[in-house]
XYZ file of C-alpha atoms in Angstrom:
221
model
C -36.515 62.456 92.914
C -33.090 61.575 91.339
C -30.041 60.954 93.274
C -27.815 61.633 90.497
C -25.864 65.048 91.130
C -27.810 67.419 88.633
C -25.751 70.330 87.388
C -27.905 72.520 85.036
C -25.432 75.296 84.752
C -25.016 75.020 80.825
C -27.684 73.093 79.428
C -27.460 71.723 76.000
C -30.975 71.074 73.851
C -30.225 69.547 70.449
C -31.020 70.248 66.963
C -30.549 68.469 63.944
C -30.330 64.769 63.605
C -27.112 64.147 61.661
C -23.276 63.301 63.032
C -22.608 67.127 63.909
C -25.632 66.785 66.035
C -23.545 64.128 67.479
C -20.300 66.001 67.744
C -21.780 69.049 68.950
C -23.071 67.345 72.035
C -20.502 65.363 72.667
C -18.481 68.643 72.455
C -20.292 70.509 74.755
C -19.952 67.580 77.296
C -16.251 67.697 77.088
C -16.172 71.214 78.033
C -18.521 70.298 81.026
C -21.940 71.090 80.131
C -23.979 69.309 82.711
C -27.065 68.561 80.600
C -27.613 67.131 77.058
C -31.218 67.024 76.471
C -32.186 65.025 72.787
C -34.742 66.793 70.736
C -35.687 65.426 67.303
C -39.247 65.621 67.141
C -39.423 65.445 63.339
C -37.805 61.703 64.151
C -40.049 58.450 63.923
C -39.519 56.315 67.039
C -37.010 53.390 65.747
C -34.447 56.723 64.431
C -34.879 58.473 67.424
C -33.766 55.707 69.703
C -31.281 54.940 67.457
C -29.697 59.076 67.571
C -30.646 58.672 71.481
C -28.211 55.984 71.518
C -25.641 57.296 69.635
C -25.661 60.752 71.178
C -25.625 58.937 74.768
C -22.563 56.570 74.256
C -20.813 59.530 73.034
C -21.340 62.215 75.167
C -20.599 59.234 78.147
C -17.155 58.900 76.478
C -16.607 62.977 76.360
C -18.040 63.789 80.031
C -19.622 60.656 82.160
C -20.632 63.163 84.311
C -22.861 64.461 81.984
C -26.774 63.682 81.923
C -28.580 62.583 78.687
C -32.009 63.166 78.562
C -34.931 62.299 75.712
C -37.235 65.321 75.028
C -40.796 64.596 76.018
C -40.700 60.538 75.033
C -40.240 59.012 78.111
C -40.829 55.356 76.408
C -37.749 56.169 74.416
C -35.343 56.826 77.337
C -36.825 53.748 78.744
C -35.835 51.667 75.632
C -32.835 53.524 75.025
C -31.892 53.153 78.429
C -32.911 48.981 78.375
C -30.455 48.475 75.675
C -27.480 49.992 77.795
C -27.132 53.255 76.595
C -26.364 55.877 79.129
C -29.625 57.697 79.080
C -30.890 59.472 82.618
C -34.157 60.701 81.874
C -37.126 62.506 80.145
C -37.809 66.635 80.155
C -41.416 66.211 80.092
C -44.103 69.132 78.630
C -47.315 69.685 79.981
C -49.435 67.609 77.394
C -46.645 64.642 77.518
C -47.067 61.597 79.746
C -47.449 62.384 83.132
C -44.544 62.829 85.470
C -45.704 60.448 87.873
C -46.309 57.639 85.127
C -42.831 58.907 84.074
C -41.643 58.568 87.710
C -43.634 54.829 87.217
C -42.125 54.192 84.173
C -38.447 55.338 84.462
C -37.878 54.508 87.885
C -36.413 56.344 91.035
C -32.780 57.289 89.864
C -34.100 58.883 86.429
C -33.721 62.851 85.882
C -37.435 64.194 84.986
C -38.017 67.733 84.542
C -41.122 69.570 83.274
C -41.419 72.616 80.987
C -42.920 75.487 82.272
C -43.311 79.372 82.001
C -45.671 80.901 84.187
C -45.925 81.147 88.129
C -49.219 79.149 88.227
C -47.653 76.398 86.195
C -44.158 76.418 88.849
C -46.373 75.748 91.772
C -48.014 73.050 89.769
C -44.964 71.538 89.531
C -43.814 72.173 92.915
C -46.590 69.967 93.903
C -45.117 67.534 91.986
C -41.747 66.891 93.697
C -41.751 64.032 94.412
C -41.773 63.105 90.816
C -39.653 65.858 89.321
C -36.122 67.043 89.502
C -36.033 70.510 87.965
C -37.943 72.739 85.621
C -37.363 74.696 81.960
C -39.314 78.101 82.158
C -39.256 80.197 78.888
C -39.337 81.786 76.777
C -36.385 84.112 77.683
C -36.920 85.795 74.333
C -38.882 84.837 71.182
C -37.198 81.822 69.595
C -37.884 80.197 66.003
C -36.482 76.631 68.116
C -40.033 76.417 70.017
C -42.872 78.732 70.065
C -45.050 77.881 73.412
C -47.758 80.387 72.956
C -46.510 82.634 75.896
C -45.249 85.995 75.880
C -41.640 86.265 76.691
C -40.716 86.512 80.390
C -37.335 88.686 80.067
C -35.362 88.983 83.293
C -38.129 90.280 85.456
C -40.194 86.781 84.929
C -38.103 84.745 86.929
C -38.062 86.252 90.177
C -41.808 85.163 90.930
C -41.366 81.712 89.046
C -38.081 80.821 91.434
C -40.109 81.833 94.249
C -42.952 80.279 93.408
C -41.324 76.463 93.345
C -38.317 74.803 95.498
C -37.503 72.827 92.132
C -34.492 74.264 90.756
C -34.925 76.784 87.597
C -33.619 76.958 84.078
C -34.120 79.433 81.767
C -34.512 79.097 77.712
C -35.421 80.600 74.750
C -32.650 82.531 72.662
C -30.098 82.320 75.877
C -26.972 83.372 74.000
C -23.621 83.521 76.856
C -23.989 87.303 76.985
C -27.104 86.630 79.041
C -25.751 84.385 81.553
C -24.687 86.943 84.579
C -28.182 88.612 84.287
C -30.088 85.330 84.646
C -27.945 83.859 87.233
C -28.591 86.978 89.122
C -32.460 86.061 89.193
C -32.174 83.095 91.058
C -32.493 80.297 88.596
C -30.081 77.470 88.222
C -28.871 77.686 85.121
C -29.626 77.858 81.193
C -30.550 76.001 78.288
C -29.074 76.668 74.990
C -30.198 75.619 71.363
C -29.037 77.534 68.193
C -26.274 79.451 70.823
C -24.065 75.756 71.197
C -25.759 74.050 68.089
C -24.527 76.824 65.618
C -21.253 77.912 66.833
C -18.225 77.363 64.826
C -16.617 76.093 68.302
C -19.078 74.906 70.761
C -16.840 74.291 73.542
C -15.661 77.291 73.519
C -19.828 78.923 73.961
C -20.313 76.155 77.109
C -16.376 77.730 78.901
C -18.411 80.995 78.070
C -21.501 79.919 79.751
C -19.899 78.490 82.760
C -17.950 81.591 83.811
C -21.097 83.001 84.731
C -21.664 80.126 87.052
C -18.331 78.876 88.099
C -20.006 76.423 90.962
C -22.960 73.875 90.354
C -25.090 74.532 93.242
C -29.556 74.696 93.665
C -29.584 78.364 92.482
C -25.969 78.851 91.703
């Protein structure tokens, strides 16, 4: 497992691929989300690397504190984070590469988490600790972003998924700030926001909202 202090308070998935894609994470970094995670899946490999890189360098200026991961390519974190960039790790799914190859791959002091959403698929990963850091579980709601095939889990699905793992828990899937309190409440360690950050007029201003609900970065806040 990762060394680096992991604060998944307000956790920031991207959309889009163009410069406000850039300026929206590096946005939310300034105003201290803990997480950026990369998602372009519509991306060849050569332009995701290359929005990898660019999203990195500048979210490292905004926040250095702030972790860049690659959504499910874990060979694209490594190359991204060959050529310098300031890249942590990989948020693996559960047909991706394996988070022990990952583990192989990346190398001790990368970030890997796992998506999952159901209590038999947190004590898979909790198996797996040695290899990952934290895990997504959604959906919160129904969400356009990402449909995973699972019924929503609302508020009372995260009670037996926390207690079913010692990995730390985020929640996702249409998370807007009004949410926050509730979730916190259920044990998990923070959230992860798409269309919420990605669409405001001022996305600072959603992550300040986010972290009031979670004022210190600790396991289960």
């Amino acid at each position: 497992m990762t060394t680096r202090l992991l604060d998944l308070r307000c956790y920031l998935v991207t959309s889009g691929t163009d410069r406000r894609t850039v300026e929206v994470a590096a946005a939310a970094a300034a105003a201290g989300a803990g997480v950026v995670q990369v998602r372009a899946k519509q991306l060849d490999t050569r332009a995701l690397l290359a929005l990898v890189a660019t999203i990195a360098d500048e979210v490292h200026r905004a926040n250095a504190a702030t972790t860049v991961l690659v959504d499910d390519r874990a060979d694209v974190a490594f190359a991204a984070a060959r050529t310098g960039a300031p890249v942590h790790g990989v948020h693996l799914g559960t047909d991706d590469l394996p988070a022990d190859a990952a583990r192989t791959m990346l190398g001790p002091d990368a970030v890997i988490g796992l998506t999952t959403g159901t209590v038999e698929l947190a004590r898979w990963a909790d198996i797996q600790t040695d290899h990952i850091d934290y895990i997504g579980a959604g959906p919160f709601r129904r969400t356009p972003t990402k449909d995973s095939g699972r019924e929503p889990l609302g508020l009372a699905g995260y009670p037996p998924i926390v207690a079913a793992t010692g990995l730390p828990v985020v929640a996702i899937g249409d998370v807007t700030p009004d949410d926050v309190a509730d979730l916190m409440s259920t044990g998990i360690a923070g959230v992860a926001l798409v269309r919420a950050i990605m669409q405001a007029a001022d996305p600072a201003a959603v992550v300040r909202r986010v972290l009031t609900g979670c004022p210190t970065p600790t396991p289960a806040c």
